[in-house]
PDB file of C-alpha atoms in Angstrom:
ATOM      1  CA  UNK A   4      18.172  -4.265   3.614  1.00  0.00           C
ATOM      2  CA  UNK A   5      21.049  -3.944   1.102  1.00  0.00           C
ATOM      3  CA  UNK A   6      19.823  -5.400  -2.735  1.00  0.00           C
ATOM      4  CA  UNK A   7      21.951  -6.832  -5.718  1.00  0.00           C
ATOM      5  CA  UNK A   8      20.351  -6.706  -9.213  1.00  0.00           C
ATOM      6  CA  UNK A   9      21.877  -9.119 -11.947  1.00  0.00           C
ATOM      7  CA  UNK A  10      20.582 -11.089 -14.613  1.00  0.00           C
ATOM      8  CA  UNK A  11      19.833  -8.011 -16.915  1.00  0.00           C
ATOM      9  CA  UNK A  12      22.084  -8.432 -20.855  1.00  0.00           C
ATOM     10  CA  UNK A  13      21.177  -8.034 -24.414  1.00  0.00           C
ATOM     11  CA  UNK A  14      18.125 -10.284 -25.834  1.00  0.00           C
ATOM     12  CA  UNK A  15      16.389 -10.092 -29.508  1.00  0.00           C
ATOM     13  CA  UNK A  16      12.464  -9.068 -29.634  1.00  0.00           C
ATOM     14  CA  UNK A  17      10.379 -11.940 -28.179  1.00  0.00           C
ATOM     15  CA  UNK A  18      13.157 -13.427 -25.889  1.00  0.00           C
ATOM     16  CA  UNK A  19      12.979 -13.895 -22.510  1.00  0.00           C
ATOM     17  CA  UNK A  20      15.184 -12.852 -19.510  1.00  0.00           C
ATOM     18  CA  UNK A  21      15.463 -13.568 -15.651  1.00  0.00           C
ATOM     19  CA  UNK A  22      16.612 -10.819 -13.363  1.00  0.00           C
ATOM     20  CA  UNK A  23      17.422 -11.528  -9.816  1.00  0.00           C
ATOM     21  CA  UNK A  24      17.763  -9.354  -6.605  1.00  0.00           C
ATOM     22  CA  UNK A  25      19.717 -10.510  -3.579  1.00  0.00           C
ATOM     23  CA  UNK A  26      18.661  -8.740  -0.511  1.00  0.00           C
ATOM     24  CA  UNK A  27      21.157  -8.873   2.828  1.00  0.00           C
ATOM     25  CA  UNK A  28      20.587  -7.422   6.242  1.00  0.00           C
ATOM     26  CA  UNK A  29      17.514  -7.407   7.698  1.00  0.00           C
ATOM     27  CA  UNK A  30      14.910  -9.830   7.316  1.00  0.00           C
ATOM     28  CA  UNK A  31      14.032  -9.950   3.911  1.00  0.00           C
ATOM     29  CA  UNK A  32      10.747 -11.778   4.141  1.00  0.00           C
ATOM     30  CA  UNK A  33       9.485  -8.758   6.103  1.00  0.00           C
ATOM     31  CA  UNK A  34       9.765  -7.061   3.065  1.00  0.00           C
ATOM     32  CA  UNK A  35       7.217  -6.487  -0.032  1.00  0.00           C
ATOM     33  CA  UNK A  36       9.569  -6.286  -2.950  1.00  0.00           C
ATOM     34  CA  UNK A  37       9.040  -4.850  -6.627  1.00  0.00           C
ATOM     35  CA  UNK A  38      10.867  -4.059  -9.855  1.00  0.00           C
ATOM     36  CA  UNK A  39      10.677  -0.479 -11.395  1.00  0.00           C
ATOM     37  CA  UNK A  40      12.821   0.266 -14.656  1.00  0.00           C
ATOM     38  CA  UNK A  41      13.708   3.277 -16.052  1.00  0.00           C
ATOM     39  CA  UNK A  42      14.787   4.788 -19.786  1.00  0.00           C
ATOM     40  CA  UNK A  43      17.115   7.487 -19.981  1.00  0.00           C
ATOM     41  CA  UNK A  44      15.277  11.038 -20.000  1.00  0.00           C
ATOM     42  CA  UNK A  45      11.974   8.932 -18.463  1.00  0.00           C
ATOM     43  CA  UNK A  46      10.521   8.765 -15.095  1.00  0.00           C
ATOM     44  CA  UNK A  47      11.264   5.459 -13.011  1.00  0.00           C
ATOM     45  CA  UNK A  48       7.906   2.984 -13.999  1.00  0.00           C
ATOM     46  CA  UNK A  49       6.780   0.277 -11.903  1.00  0.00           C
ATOM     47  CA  UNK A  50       6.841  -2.720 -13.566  1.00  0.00           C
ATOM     48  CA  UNK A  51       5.738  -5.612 -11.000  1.00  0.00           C
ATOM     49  CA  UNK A  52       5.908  -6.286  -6.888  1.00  0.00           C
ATOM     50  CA  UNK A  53       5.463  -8.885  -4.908  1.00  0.00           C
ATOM     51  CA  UNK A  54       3.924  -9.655  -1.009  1.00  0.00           C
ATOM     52  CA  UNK A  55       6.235 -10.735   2.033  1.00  0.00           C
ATOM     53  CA  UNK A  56       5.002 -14.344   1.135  1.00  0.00           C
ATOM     54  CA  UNK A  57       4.868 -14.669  -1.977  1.00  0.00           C
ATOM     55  CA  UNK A  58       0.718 -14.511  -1.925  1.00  0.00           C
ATOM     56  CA  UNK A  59       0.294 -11.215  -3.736  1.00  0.00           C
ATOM     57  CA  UNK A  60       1.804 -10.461  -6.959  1.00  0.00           C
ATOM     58  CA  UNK A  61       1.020  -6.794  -9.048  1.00  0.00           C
ATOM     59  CA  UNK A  62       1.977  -6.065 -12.127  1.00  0.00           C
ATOM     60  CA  UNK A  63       1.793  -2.930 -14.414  1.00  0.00           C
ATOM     61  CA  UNK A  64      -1.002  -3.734 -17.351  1.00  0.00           C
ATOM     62  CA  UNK A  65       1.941  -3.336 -19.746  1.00  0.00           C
ATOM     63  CA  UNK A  66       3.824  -6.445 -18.604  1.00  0.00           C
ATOM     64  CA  UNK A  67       1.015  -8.512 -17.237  1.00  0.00           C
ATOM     65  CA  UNK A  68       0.923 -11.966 -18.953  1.00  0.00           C
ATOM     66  CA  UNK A  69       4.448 -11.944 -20.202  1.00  0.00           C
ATOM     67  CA  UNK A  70       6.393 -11.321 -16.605  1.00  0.00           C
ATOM     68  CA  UNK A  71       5.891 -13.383 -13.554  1.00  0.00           C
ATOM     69  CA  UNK A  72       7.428 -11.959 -10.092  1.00  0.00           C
ATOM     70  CA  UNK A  73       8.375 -14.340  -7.499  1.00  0.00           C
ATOM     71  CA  UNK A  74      10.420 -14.845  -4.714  1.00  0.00           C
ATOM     72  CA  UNK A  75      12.422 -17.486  -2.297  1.00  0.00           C
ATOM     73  CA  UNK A  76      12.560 -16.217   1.430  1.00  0.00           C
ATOM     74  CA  UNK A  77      15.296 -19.036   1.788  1.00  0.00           C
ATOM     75  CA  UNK A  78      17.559 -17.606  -0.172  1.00  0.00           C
ATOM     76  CA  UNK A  79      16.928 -13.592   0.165  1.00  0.00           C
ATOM     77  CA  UNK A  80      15.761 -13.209  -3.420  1.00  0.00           C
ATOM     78  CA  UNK A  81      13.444 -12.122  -5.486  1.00  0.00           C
ATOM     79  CA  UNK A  82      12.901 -12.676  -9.715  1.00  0.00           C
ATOM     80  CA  UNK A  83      11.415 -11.198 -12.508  1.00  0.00           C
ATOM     81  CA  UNK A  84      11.041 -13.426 -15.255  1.00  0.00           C
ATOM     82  CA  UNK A  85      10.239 -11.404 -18.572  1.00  0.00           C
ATOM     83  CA  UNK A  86       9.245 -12.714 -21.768  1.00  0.00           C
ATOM     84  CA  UNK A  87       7.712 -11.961 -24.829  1.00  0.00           C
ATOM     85  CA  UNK A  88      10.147  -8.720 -24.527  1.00  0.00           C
ATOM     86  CA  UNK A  89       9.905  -5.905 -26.710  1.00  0.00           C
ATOM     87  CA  UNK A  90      12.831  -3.102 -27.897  1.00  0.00           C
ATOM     88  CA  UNK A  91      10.745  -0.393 -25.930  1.00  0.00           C
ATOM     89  CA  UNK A  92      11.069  -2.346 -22.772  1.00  0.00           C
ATOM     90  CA  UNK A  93      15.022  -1.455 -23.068  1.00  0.00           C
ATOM     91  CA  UNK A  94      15.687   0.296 -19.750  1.00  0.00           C
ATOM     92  CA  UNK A  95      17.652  -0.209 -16.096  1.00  0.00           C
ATOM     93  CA  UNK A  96      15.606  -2.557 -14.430  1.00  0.00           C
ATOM     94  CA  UNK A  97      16.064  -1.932 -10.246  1.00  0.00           C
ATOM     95  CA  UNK A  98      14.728  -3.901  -7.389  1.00  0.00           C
ATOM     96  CA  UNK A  99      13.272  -2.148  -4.223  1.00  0.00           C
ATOM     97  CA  UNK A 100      11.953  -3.108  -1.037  1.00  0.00           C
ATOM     98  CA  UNK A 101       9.902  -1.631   1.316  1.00  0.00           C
ATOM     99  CA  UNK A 102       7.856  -2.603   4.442  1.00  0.00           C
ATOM    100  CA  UNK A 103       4.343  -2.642   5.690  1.00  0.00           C
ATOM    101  CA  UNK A 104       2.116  -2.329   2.269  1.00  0.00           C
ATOM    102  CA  UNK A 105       2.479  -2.435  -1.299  1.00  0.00           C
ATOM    103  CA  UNK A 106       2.772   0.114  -3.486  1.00  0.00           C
ATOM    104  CA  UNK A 107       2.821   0.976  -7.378  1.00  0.00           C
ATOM    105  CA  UNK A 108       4.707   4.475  -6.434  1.00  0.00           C
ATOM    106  CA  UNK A 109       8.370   4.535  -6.102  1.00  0.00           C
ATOM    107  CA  UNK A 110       7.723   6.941  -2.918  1.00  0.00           C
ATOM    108  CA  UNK A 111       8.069   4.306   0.053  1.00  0.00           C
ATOM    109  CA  UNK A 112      10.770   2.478  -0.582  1.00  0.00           C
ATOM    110  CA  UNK A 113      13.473   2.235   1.497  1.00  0.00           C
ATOM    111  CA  UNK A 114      16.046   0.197  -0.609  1.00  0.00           C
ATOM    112  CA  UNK A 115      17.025  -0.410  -3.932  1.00  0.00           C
ATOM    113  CA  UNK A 116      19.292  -2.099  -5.921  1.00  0.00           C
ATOM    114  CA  UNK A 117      22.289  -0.635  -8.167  1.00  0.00           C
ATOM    115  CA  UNK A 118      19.688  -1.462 -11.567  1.00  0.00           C
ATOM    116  CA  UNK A 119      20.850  -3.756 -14.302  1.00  0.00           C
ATOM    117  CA  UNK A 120      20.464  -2.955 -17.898  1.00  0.00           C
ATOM    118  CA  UNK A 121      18.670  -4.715 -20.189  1.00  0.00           C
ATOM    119  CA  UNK A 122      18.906  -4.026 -23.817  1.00  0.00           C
ATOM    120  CA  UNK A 123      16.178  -5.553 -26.192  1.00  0.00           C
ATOM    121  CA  UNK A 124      16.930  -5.511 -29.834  1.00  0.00           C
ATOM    122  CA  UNK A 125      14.796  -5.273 -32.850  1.00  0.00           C
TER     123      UNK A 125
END
């Protein structure tokens, strides 16, 4: 499965952003899908994921409450809606897919999108 991030742009401390990720290829609803971002100099952090259908969401403790995953099967794509965002939360933001299981660890997936930045000011 090939993946598209957008959505990702400048926003002030306490705004709110929605990324997207367009999947094409295979089936995408096969697919548990997640967001991982990274800073510069960091490693990659997982940030939230989602189940084939929707079900199952995860989230890392530092973003649960403030970001909801979801996705539409009908359209190949999958969100991340963030608010309540902060300046350290400045990073590339990536979608990646992967079958069979979720997991928290980057190790797994099989595709992932270009990143898009997303810049949080103070």
């Amino acid at each position: 499965v090939q993946l598209q991030a957008s959505g990702g742009g400048l926003v002030q401390a306490g705004g709110s952003l929605r990324l997207s990720c367009a999947a094409s290829g295979r089936v995408f609803s096969s697919y548990f899908m997640a967001w991982f971002r990274q800073v510069p100099g960091k490693e990659r952090e997982f940030v939230a994921a989602i189940s084939v259908d929707g079900g199952s969401t995860y989230y890392a403790h530092s973003v649960k409450g403030r970001f909801t995953i979801s996705r539409d099967n009908a359209k190949n794509t999958v969100y991340l809606q963030m608010s309540s965002l902060k300046p350290e939360e400045t990073a590339v933001y990536y979608c990646a897919a992967r079958r069979f299981y979720y997991s928290a660890s980057e190790s797994g997936y099989e595709s992932w999108g270009q990143g898009t930045q997303v810049t949080v000011s103070s």
